[in-house]
JSON list of C-alpha atoms in Angstrom, two decimals:
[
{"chain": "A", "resi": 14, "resn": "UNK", "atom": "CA", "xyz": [28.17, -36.12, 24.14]},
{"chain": "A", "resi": 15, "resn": "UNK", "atom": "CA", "xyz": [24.81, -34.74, 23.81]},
{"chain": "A", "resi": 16, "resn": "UNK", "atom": "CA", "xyz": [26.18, -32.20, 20.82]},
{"chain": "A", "resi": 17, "resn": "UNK", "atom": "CA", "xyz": [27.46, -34.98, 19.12]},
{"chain": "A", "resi": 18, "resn": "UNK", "atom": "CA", "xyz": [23.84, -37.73, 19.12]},
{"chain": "A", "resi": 19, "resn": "UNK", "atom": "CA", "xyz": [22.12, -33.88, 18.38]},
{"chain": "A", "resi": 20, "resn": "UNK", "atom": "CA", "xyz": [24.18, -33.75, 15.38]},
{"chain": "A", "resi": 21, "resn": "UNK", "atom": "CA", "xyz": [23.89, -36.94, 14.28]},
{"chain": "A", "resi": 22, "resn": "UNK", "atom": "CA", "xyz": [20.27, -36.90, 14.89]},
{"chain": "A", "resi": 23, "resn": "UNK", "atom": "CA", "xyz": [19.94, -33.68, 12.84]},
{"chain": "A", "resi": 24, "resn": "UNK", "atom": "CA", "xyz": [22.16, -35.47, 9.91]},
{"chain": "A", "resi": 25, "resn": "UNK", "atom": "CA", "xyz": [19.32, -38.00, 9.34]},
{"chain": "A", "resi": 26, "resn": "UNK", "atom": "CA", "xyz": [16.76, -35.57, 8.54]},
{"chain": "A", "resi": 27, "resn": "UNK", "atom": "CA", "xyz": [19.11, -33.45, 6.10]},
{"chain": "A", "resi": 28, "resn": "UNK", "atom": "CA", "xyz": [17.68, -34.02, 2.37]},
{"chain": "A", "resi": 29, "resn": "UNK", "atom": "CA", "xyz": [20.09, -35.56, -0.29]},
{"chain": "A", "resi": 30, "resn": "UNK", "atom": "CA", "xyz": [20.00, -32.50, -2.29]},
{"chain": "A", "resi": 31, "resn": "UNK", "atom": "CA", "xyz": [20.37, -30.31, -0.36]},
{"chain": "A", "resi": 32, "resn": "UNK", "atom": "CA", "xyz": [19.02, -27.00, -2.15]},
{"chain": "A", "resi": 33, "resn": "UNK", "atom": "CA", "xyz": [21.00, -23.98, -0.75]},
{"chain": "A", "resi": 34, "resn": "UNK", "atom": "CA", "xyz": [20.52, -20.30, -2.19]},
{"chain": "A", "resi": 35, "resn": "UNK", "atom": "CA", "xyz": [23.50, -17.46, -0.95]},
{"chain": "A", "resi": 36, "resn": "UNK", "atom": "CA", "xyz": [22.18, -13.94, -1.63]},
{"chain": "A", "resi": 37, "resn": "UNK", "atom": "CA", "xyz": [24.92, -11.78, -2.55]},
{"chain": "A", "resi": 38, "resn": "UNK", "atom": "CA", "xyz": [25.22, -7.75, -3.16]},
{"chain": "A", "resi": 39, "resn": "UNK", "atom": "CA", "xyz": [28.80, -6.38, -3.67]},
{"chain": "A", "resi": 40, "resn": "UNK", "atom": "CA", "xyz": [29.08, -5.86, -0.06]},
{"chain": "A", "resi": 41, "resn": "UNK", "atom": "CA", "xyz": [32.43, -7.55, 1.92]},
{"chain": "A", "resi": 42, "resn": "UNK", "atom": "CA", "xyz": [29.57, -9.03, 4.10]},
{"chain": "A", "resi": 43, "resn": "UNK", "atom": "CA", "xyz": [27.97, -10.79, 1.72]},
{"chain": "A", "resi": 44, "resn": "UNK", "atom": "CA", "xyz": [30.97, -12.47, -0.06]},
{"chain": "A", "resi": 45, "resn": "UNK", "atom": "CA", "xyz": [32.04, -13.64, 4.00]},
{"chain": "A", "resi": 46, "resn": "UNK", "atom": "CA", "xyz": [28.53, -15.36, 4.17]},
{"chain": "A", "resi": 47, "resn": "UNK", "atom": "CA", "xyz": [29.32, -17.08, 0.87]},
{"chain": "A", "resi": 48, "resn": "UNK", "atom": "CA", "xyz": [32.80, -17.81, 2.30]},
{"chain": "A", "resi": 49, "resn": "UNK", "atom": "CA", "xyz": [31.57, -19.41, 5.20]},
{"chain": "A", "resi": 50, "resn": "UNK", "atom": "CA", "xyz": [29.00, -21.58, 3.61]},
{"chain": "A", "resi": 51, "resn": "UNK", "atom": "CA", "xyz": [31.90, -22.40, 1.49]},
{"chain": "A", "resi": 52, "resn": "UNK", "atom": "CA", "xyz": [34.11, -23.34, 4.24]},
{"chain": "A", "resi": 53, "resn": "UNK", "atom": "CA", "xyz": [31.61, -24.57, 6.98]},
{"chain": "A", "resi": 54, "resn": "UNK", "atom": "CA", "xyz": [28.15, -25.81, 5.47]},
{"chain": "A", "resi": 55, "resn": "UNK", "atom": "CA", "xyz": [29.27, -27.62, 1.91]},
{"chain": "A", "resi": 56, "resn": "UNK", "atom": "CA", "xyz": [32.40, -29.26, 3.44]},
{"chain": "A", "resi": 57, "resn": "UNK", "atom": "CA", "xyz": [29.95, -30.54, 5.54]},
{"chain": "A", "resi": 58, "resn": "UNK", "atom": "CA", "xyz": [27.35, -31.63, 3.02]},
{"chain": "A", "resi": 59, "resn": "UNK", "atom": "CA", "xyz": [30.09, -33.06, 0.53]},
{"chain": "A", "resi": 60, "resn": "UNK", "atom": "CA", "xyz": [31.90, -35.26, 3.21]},
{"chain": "A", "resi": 61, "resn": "UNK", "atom": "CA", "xyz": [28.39, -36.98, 4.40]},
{"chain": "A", "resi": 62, "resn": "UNK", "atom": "CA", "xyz": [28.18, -40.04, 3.00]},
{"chain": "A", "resi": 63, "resn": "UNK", "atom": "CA", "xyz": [24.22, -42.50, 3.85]},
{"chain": "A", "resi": 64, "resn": "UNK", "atom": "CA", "xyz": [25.35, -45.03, 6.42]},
{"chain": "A", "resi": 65, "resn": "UNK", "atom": "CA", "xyz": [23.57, -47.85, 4.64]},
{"chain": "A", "resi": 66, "resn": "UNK", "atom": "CA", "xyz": [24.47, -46.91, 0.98]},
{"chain": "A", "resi": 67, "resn": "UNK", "atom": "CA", "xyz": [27.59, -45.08, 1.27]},
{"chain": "A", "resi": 68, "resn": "UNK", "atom": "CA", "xyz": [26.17, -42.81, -1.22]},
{"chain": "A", "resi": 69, "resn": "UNK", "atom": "CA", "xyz": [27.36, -39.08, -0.51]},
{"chain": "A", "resi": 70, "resn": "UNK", "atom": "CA", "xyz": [24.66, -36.87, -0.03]},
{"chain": "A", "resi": 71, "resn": "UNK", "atom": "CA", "xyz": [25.47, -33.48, -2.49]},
{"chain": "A", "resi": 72, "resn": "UNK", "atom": "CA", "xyz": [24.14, -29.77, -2.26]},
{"chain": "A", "resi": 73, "resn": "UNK", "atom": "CA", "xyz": [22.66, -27.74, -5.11]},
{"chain": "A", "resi": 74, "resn": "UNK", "atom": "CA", "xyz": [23.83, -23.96, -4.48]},
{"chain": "A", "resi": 75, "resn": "UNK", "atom": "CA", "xyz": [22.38, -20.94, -6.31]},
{"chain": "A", "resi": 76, "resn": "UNK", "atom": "CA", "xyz": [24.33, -17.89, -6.30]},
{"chain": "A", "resi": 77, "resn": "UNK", "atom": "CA", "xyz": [21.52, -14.80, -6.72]},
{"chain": "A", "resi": 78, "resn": "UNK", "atom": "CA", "xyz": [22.66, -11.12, -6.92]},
{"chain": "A", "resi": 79, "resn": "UNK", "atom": "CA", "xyz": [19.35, -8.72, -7.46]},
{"chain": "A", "resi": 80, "resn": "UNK", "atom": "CA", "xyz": [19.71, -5.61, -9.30]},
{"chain": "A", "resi": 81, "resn": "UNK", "atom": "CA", "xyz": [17.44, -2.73, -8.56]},
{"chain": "A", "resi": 82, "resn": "UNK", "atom": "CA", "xyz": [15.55, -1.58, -11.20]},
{"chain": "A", "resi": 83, "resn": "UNK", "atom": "CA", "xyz": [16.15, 1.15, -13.31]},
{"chain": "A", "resi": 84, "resn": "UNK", "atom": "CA", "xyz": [14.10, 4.31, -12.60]},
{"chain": "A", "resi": 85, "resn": "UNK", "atom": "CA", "xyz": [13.42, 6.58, -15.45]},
{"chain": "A", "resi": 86, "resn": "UNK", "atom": "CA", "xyz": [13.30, 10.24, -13.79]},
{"chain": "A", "resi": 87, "resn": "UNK", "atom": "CA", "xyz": [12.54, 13.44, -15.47]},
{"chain": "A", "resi": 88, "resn": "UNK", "atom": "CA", "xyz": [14.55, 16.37, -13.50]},
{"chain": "A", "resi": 89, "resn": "UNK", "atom": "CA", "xyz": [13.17, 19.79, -13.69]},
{"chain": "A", "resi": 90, "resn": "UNK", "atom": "CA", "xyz": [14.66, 22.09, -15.98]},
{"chain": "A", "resi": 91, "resn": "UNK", "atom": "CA", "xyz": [14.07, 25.34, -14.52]},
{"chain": "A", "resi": 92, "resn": "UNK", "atom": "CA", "xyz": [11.00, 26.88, -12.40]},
{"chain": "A", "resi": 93, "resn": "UNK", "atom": "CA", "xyz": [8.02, 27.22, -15.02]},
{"chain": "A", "resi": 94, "resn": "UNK", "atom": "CA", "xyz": [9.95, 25.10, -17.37]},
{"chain": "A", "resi": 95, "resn": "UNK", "atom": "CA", "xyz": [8.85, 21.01, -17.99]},
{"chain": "A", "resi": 96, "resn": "UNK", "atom": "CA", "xyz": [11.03, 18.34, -17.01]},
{"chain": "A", "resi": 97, "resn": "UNK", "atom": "CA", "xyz": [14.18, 17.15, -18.89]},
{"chain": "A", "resi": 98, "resn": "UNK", "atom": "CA", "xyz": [14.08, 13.32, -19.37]},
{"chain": "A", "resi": 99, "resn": "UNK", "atom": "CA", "xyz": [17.69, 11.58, -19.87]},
{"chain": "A", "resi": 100, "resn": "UNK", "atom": "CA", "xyz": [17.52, 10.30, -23.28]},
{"chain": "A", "resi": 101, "resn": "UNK", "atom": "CA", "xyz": [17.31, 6.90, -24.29]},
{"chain": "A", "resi": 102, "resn": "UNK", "atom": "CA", "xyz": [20.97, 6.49, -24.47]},
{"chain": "A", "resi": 103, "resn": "UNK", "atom": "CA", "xyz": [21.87, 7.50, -21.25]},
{"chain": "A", "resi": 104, "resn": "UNK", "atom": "CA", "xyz": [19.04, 5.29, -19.69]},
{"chain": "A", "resi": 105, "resn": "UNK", "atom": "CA", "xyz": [21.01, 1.98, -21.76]},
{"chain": "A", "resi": 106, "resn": "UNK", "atom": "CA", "xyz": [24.03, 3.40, -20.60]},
{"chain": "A", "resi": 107, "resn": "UNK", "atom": "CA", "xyz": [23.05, 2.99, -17.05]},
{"chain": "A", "resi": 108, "resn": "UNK", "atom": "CA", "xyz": [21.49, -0.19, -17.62]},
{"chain": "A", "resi": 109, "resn": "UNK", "atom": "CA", "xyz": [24.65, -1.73, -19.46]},
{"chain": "A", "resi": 110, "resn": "UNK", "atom": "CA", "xyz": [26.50, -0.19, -16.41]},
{"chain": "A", "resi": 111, "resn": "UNK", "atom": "CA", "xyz": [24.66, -1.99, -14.13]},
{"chain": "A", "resi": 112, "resn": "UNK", "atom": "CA", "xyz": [24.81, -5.49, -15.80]},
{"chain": "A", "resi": 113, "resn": "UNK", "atom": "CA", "xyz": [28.23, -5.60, -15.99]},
{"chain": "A", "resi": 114, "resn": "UNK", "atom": "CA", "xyz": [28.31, -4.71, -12.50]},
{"chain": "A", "resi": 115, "resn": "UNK", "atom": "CA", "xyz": [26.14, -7.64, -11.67]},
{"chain": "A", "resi": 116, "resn": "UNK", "atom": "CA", "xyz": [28.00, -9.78, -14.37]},
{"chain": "A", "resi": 117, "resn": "UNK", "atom": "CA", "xyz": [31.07, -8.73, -11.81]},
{"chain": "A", "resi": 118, "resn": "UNK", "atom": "CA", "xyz": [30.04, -9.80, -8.97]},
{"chain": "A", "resi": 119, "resn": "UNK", "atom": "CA", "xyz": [28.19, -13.18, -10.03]},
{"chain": "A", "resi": 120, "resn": "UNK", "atom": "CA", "xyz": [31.89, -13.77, -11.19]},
{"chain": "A", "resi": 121, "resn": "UNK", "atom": "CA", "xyz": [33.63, -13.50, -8.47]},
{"chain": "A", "resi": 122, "resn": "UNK", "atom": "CA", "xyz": [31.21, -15.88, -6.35]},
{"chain": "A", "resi": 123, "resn": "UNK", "atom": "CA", "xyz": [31.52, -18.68, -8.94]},
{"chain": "A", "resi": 124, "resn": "UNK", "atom": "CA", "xyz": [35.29, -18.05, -8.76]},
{"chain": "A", "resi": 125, "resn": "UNK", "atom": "CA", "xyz": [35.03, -18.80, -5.01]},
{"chain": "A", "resi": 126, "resn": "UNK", "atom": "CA", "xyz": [33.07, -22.05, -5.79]},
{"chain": "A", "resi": 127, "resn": "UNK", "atom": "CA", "xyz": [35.50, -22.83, -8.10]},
{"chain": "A", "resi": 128, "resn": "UNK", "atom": "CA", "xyz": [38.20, -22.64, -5.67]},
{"chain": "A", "resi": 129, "resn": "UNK", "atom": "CA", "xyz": [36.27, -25.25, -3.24]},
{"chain": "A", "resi": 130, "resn": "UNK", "atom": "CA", "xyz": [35.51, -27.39, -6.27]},
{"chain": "A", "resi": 131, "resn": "UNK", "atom": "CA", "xyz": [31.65, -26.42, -6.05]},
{"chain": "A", "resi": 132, "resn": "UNK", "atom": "CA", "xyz": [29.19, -26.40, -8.73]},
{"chain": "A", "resi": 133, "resn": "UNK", "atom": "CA", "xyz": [27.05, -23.29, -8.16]},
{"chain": "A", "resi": 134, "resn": "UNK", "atom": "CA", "xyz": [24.38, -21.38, -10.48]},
{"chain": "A", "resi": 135, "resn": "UNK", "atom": "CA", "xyz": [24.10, -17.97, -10.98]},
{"chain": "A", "resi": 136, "resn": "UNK", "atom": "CA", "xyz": [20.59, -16.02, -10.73]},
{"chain": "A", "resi": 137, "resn": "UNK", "atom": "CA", "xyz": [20.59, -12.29, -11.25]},
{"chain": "A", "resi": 138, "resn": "UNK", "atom": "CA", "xyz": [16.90, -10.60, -10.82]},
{"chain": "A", "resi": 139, "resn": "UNK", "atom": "CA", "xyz": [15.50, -7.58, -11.33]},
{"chain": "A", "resi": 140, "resn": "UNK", "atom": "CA", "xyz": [13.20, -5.44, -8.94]},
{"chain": "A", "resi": 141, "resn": "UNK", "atom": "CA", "xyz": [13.53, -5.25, -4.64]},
{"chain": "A", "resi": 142, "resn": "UNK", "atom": "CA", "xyz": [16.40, -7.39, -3.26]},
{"chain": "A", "resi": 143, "resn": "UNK", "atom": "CA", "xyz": [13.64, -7.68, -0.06]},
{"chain": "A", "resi": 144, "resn": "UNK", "atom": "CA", "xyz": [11.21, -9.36, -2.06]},
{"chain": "A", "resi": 145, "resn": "UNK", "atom": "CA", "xyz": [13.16, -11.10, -5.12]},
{"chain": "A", "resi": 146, "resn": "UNK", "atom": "CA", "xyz": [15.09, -13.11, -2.55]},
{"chain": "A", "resi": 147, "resn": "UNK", "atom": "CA", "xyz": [11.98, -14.47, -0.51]},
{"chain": "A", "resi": 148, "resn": "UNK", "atom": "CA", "xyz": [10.23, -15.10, -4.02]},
{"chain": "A", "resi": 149, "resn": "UNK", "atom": "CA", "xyz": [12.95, -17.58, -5.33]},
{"chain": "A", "resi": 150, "resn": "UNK", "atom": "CA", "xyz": [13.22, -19.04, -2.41]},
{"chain": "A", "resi": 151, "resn": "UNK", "atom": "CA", "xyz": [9.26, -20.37, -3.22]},
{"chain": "A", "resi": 152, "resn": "UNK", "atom": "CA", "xyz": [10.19, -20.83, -6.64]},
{"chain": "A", "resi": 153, "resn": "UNK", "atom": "CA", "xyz": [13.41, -22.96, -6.80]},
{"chain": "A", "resi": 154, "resn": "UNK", "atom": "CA", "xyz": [11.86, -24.80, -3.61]},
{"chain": "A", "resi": 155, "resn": "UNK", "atom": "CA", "xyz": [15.04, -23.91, -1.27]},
{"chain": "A", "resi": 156, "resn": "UNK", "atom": "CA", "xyz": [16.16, -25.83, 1.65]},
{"chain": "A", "resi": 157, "resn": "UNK", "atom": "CA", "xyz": [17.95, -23.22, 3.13]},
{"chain": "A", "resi": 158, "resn": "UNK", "atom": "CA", "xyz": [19.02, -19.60, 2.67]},
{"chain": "A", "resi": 159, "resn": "UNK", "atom": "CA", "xyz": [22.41, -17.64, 3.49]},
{"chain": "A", "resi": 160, "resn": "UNK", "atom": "CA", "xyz": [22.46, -14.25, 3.85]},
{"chain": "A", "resi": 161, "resn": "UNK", "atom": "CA", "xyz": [24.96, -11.88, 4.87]},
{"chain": "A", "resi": 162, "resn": "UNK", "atom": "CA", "xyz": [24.14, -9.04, 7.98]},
{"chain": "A", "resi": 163, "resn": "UNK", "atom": "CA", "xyz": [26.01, -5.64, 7.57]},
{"chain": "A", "resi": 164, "resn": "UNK", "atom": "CA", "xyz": [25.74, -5.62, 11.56]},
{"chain": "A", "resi": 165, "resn": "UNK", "atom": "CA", "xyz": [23.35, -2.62, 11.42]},
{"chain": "A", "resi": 166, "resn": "UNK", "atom": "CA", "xyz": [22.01, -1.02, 15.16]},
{"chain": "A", "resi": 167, "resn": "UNK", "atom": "CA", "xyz": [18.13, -1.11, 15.77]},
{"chain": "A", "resi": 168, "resn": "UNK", "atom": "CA", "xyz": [17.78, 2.59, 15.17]},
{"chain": "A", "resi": 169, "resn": "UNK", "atom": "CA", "xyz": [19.52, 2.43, 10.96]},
{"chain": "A", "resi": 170, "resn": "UNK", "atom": "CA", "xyz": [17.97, -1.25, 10.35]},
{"chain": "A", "resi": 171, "resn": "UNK", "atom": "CA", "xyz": [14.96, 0.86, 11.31]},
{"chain": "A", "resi": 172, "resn": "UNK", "atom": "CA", "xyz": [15.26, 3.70, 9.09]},
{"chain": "A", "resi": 173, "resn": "UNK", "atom": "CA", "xyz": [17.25, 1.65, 5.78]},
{"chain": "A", "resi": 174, "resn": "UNK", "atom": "CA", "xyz": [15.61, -1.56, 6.35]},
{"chain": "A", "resi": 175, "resn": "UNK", "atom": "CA", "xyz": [17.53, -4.95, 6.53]},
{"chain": "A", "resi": 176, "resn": "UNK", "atom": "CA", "xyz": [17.30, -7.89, 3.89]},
{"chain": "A", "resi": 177, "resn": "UNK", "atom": "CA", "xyz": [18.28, -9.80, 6.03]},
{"chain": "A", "resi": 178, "resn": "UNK", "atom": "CA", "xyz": [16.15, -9.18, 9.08]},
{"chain": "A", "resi": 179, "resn": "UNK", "atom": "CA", "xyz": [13.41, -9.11, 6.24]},
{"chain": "A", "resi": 180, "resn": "UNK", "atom": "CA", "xyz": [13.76, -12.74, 4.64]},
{"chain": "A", "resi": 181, "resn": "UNK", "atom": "CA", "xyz": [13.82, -13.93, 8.49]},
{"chain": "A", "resi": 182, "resn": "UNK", "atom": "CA", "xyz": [10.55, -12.74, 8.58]},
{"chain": "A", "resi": 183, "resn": "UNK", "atom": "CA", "xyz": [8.95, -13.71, 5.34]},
{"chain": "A", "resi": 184, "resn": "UNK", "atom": "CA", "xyz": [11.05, -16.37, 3.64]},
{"chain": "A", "resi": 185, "resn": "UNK", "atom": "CA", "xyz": [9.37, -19.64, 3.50]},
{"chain": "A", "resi": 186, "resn": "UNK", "atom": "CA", "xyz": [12.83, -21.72, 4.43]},
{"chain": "A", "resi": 187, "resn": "UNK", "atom": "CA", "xyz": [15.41, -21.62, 6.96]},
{"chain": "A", "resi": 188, "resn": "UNK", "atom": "CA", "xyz": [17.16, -18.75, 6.69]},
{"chain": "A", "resi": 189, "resn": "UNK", "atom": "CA", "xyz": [21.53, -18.70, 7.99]},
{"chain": "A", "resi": 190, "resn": "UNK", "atom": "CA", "xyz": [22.28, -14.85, 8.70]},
{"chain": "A", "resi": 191, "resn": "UNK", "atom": "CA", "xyz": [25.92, -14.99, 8.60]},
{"chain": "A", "resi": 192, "resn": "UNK", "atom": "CA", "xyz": [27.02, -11.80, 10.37]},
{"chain": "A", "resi": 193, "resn": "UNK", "atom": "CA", "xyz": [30.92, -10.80, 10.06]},
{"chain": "A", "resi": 194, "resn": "UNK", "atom": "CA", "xyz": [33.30, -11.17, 13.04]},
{"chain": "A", "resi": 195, "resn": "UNK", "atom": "CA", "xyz": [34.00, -8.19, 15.38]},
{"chain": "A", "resi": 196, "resn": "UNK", "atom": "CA", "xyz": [37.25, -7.17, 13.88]},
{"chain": "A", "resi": 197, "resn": "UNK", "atom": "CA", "xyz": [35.58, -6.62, 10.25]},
{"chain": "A", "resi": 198, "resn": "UNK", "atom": "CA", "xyz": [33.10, -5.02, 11.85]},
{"chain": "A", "resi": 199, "resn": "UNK", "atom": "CA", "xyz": [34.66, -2.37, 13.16]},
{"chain": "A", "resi": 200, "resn": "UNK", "atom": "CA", "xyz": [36.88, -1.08, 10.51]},
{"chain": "A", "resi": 201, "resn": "UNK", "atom": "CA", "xyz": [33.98, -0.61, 7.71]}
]
């Protein structure tokens, strides 16, 4: 009984738009945290409907996939020889590359929105996922943010850093860390 007035209690102060932002990579982990917002949070948010209105309240979701940015290296040639730098088509090559990836994976999100019959816009930035994420957060003015969690120990979130554990820290919004269930886990 006390779940339930909690809930309801928590219903009142939910905004009417709802702004929502998924952060997605082409992990399996991230697409499950879109999933489950998918399946849990926007059924949710669709089927509430203002008590004195009627009205249904409705969520805006962004989709955002960041790309990291291309790094222009020169390799070394030989000892006491200068550097070789790719040339310019290989570097547009790479770039094209990794649009298309990006292009790919924006696609399938909106393809799972589809499926639940949710509108959702697409985002893709440039530069550090880390810090990309946590600064459109401030600048679409986000209610809340879903992230997926690879299920890393303490010793490799350590050494590889963790998005996720980092936009806990420094987003400016609620942040949902949807981590996978045990059986995915294990087998990747």
């Amino acid at each position: 009984m006390e779940t339930e007035s909690a809930a309801a209690a928590a219903m009142e102060h939910l905004p009417l738009k709802m702004r929502v932002m998924a952060a997605i990579d082409e992990s399996d982990e991230s697409f499950y945290a879109l999933k489950w917002a998918l399946d849990n949070l926007f059924s949710f948010i669709s089927s509430t409907a203002l008590p004195e209105t009627g009205e249904k309240s409705d969520g805006l979701l962004t989709v955002v996939h960041v790309q990291e940015p291309n790094h222009h290296f020169g390799f070394p040639a030989a000892p006491g020889i200068q550097a070789y730098y790719p040339p310019s088509e290989v570097v547009d090559s790479v770039k094209r590359a990794q649009e298309q990836k990006s292009a790919a994976i924006l696609k399938k999100a909106s393809e799972m929105c589809k499926e639940k019959r949710i509108t959702a816009k697409t985002l893709i930035l440039d530069g550090d996922p880390k810090d990309m994420i946590c600064q459109a957060t401030e600048q679409i003015h986000v209610d809340l943010l879903i992230v997926g969690s690879r299920g890393l120990g303490k010793v490799k979130r350590a050494f590889l850093g963790s998005v996720s554990d980092y936009c806990a820290q420094h987003a400016r919004c609620p942040i949902l860390i949807v981590k996978p269930p045990k059986e995915d886990s294990k087998s990747g």
